[in-house]
C-alpha cells in the first residue's frame, strides 16, 4: 500500500503490489496499482496479477479479507499448480479457503 491509498488496510484502500516490508536484497521494484478498491468484495473473487521477479513474472492475486486487501503468490507450496480453481476463485462458497 502506498501513503496515497487512504491508509494501509483502510476499507477504501486500493490494492497495490510492490516490495514487501523486508524489501529483500536487491529489491528494485516500485509499487504498482493492481485494481480499484471497489473491485474487491469482502471474501469475494480475487484479482490476479503478475509480479515482476528475477527470471520472469510470478503469478499472484489479491483478495479483501476482514476489510483489508491481502495479496498472495498464486502458487501451491506442495505441487506446481496455481491456487484458483477457476480464474479469480480462491475461496469456497462460504468465503473460506
PDB file of C-alpha atoms in Angstrom:
ATOM      1  CA  UNK A   1       0.000   0.000   0.000  1.00  0.00           C
ATOM      2  CA  UNK A   2       1.205   3.499  -0.577  1.00  0.00           C
ATOM      3  CA  UNK A   3       0.573   6.559   1.537  1.00  0.00           C
ATOM      4  CA  UNK A   4      -1.850   7.989  -1.034  1.00  0.00           C
ATOM      5  CA  UNK A   5      -4.166   4.983  -0.903  1.00  0.00           C
ATOM      6  CA  UNK A   6      -6.147   6.125   2.111  1.00  0.00           C
ATOM      7  CA  UNK A   7      -4.087   4.236   4.673  1.00  0.00           C
ATOM      8  CA  UNK A   8      -2.887   0.696   4.951  1.00  0.00           C
ATOM      9  CA  UNK A   9      -5.789  -1.662   5.242  1.00  0.00           C
ATOM     10  CA  UNK A  10      -8.419   1.056   5.096  1.00  0.00           C
ATOM     11  CA  UNK A  11     -11.654  -0.103   3.583  1.00  0.00           C
ATOM     12  CA  UNK A  12     -11.200   2.329   0.673  1.00  0.00           C
ATOM     13  CA  UNK A  13      -7.543   1.449   0.137  1.00  0.00           C
ATOM     14  CA  UNK A  14      -6.698   0.365  -3.390  1.00  0.00           C
ATOM     15  CA  UNK A  15      -4.592  -2.790  -3.617  1.00  0.00           C
ATOM     16  CA  UNK A  16      -1.052  -2.242  -4.800  1.00  0.00           C
ATOM     17  CA  UNK A  17       1.877  -4.582  -5.307  1.00  0.00           C
ATOM     18  CA  UNK A  18       5.486  -3.839  -4.656  1.00  0.00           C
ATOM     19  CA  UNK A  19       8.407  -4.571  -2.400  1.00  0.00           C
ATOM     20  CA  UNK A  20       7.462  -6.009   0.989  1.00  0.00           C
ATOM     21  CA  UNK A  21       8.382  -4.502   4.312  1.00  0.00           C
ATOM     22  CA  UNK A  22      11.567  -6.551   4.353  1.00  0.00           C
ATOM     23  CA  UNK A  23      12.378  -5.432   0.813  1.00  0.00           C
ATOM     24  CA  UNK A  24      14.742  -8.319   0.229  1.00  0.00           C
ATOM     25  CA  UNK A  25      18.210  -7.989  -1.190  1.00  0.00           C
ATOM     26  CA  UNK A  26      18.364  -6.171  -4.474  1.00  0.00           C
ATOM     27  CA  UNK A  27      14.659  -5.242  -4.421  1.00  0.00           C
ATOM     28  CA  UNK A  28      14.235  -2.580  -7.070  1.00  0.00           C
ATOM     29  CA  UNK A  29      10.525  -2.966  -7.852  1.00  0.00           C
ATOM     30  CA  UNK A  30       8.233   0.021  -7.483  1.00  0.00           C
ATOM     31  CA  UNK A  31       4.677  -0.064  -6.200  1.00  0.00           C
ATOM     32  CA  UNK A  32       2.080  -0.687  -8.897  1.00  0.00           C
ATOM     33  CA  UNK A  33      -1.691  -0.358  -8.743  1.00  0.00           C
ATOM     34  CA  UNK A  34      -3.325  -3.764  -9.182  1.00  0.00           C
ATOM     35  CA  UNK A  35      -7.007  -2.766  -9.281  1.00  0.00           C
ATOM     36  CA  UNK A  36      -9.548  -0.268  -7.992  1.00  0.00           C
ATOM     37  CA  UNK A  37     -10.555  -0.752  -4.347  1.00  0.00           C
ATOM     38  CA  UNK A  38     -14.161  -1.381  -5.365  1.00  0.00           C
ATOM     39  CA  UNK A  39     -13.101  -4.366  -7.481  1.00  0.00           C
ATOM     40  CA  UNK A  40     -12.557  -6.427  -4.318  1.00  0.00           C
ATOM     41  CA  UNK A  41     -15.680  -7.565  -2.492  1.00  0.00           C
ATOM     42  CA  UNK A  42     -15.221  -8.846   1.050  1.00  0.00           C
ATOM     43  CA  UNK A  43     -14.196 -12.512   0.703  1.00  0.00           C
ATOM     44  CA  UNK A  44     -15.191 -12.410  -2.958  1.00  0.00           C
ATOM     45  CA  UNK A  45     -13.256 -13.286  -6.089  1.00  0.00           C
ATOM     46  CA  UNK A  46      -9.618 -12.287  -6.198  1.00  0.00           C
ATOM     47  CA  UNK A  47      -7.830 -10.213  -8.793  1.00  0.00           C
ATOM     48  CA  UNK A  48      -4.926 -11.956 -10.491  1.00  0.00           C
ATOM     49  CA  UNK A  49      -1.743 -10.123 -11.458  1.00  0.00           C
ATOM     50  CA  UNK A  50       1.906 -10.868 -12.199  1.00  0.00           C
ATOM     51  CA  UNK A  51       4.800  -9.775 -10.013  1.00  0.00           C
ATOM     52  CA  UNK A  52       7.993  -8.894 -11.790  1.00  0.00           C
ATOM     53  CA  UNK A  53      10.751 -11.146 -10.469  1.00  0.00           C
ATOM     54  CA  UNK A  54      14.186 -12.263 -11.461  1.00  0.00           C
ATOM     55  CA  UNK A  55      13.674 -14.964 -14.037  1.00  0.00           C
ATOM     56  CA  UNK A  56      10.270 -13.706 -15.183  1.00  0.00           C
ATOM     57  CA  UNK A  57       6.800 -12.891 -13.937  1.00  0.00           C
ATOM     58  CA  UNK A  58       5.354 -14.711 -10.920  1.00  0.00           C
ATOM     59  CA  UNK A  59       1.557 -15.163 -10.701  1.00  0.00           C
ATOM     60  CA  UNK A  60      -0.109 -13.575  -7.670  1.00  0.00           C
ATOM     61  CA  UNK A  61      -3.547 -12.462  -6.515  1.00  0.00           C
ATOM     62  CA  UNK A  62      -5.212 -10.079  -4.082  1.00  0.00           C
ATOM     63  CA  UNK A  63      -8.380 -10.635  -2.001  1.00  0.00           C
ATOM     64  CA  UNK A  64     -10.213  -8.477   0.518  1.00  0.00           C
ATOM     65  CA  UNK A  65     -10.231 -10.273   3.885  1.00  0.00           C
ATOM     66  CA  UNK A  66     -11.637  -8.580   7.009  1.00  0.00           C
ATOM     67  CA  UNK A  67     -11.697  -5.253   5.159  1.00  0.00           C
ATOM     68  CA  UNK A  68      -8.024  -5.343   4.124  1.00  0.00           C
ATOM     69  CA  UNK A  69      -6.581  -6.100   0.700  1.00  0.00           C
ATOM     70  CA  UNK A  70      -4.335  -9.147   1.142  1.00  0.00           C
ATOM     71  CA  UNK A  71      -2.040 -10.478  -1.579  1.00  0.00           C
ATOM     72  CA  UNK A  72      -0.533 -13.926  -2.056  1.00  0.00           C
ATOM     73  CA  UNK A  73       1.621 -15.728  -4.576  1.00  0.00           C
ATOM     74  CA  UNK A  74      -0.610 -17.872  -6.773  1.00  0.00           C
ATOM     75  CA  UNK A  75       1.485 -20.992  -6.245  1.00  0.00           C
ATOM     76  CA  UNK A  76       0.912 -24.115  -4.206  1.00  0.00           C
ATOM     77  CA  UNK A  77       3.885 -24.869  -1.968  1.00  0.00           C
ATOM     78  CA  UNK A  78       3.392 -28.617  -2.454  1.00  0.00           C
ATOM     79  CA  UNK A  79       2.692 -29.206  -6.140  1.00  0.00           C
ATOM     80  CA  UNK A  80       3.297 -26.988  -9.198  1.00  0.00           C
ATOM     81  CA  UNK A  81      -0.256 -25.631  -9.620  1.00  0.00           C
ATOM     82  CA  UNK A  82      -1.960 -22.266  -9.206  1.00  0.00           C
ATOM     83  CA  UNK A  83      -4.451 -21.902  -6.362  1.00  0.00           C
ATOM     84  CA  UNK A  84      -7.566 -20.658  -8.164  1.00  0.00           C
ATOM     85  CA  UNK A  85      -9.818 -23.489  -9.312  1.00  0.00           C
ATOM     86  CA  UNK A  86     -11.472 -21.042 -11.741  1.00  0.00           C
ATOM     87  CA  UNK A  87      -9.810 -17.734 -12.676  1.00  0.00           C
ATOM     88  CA  UNK A  88     -10.064 -15.485  -9.624  1.00  0.00           C
ATOM     89  CA  UNK A  89     -11.869 -18.087  -7.453  1.00  0.00           C
ATOM     90  CA  UNK A  90      -9.667 -18.756  -4.433  1.00  0.00           C
ATOM     91  CA  UNK A  91     -12.284 -19.226  -1.700  1.00  0.00           C
ATOM     92  CA  UNK A  92     -15.204 -21.646  -1.445  1.00  0.00           C
ATOM     93  CA  UNK A  93     -18.850 -20.514  -1.468  1.00  0.00           C
ATOM     94  CA  UNK A  94     -18.705 -19.733   2.262  1.00  0.00           C
ATOM     95  CA  UNK A  95     -15.773 -17.326   1.794  1.00  0.00           C
ATOM     96  CA  UNK A  96     -13.151 -19.578   3.349  1.00  0.00           C
ATOM     97  CA  UNK A  97     -10.178 -21.445   1.958  1.00  0.00           C
TER      98      UNK A  97
END
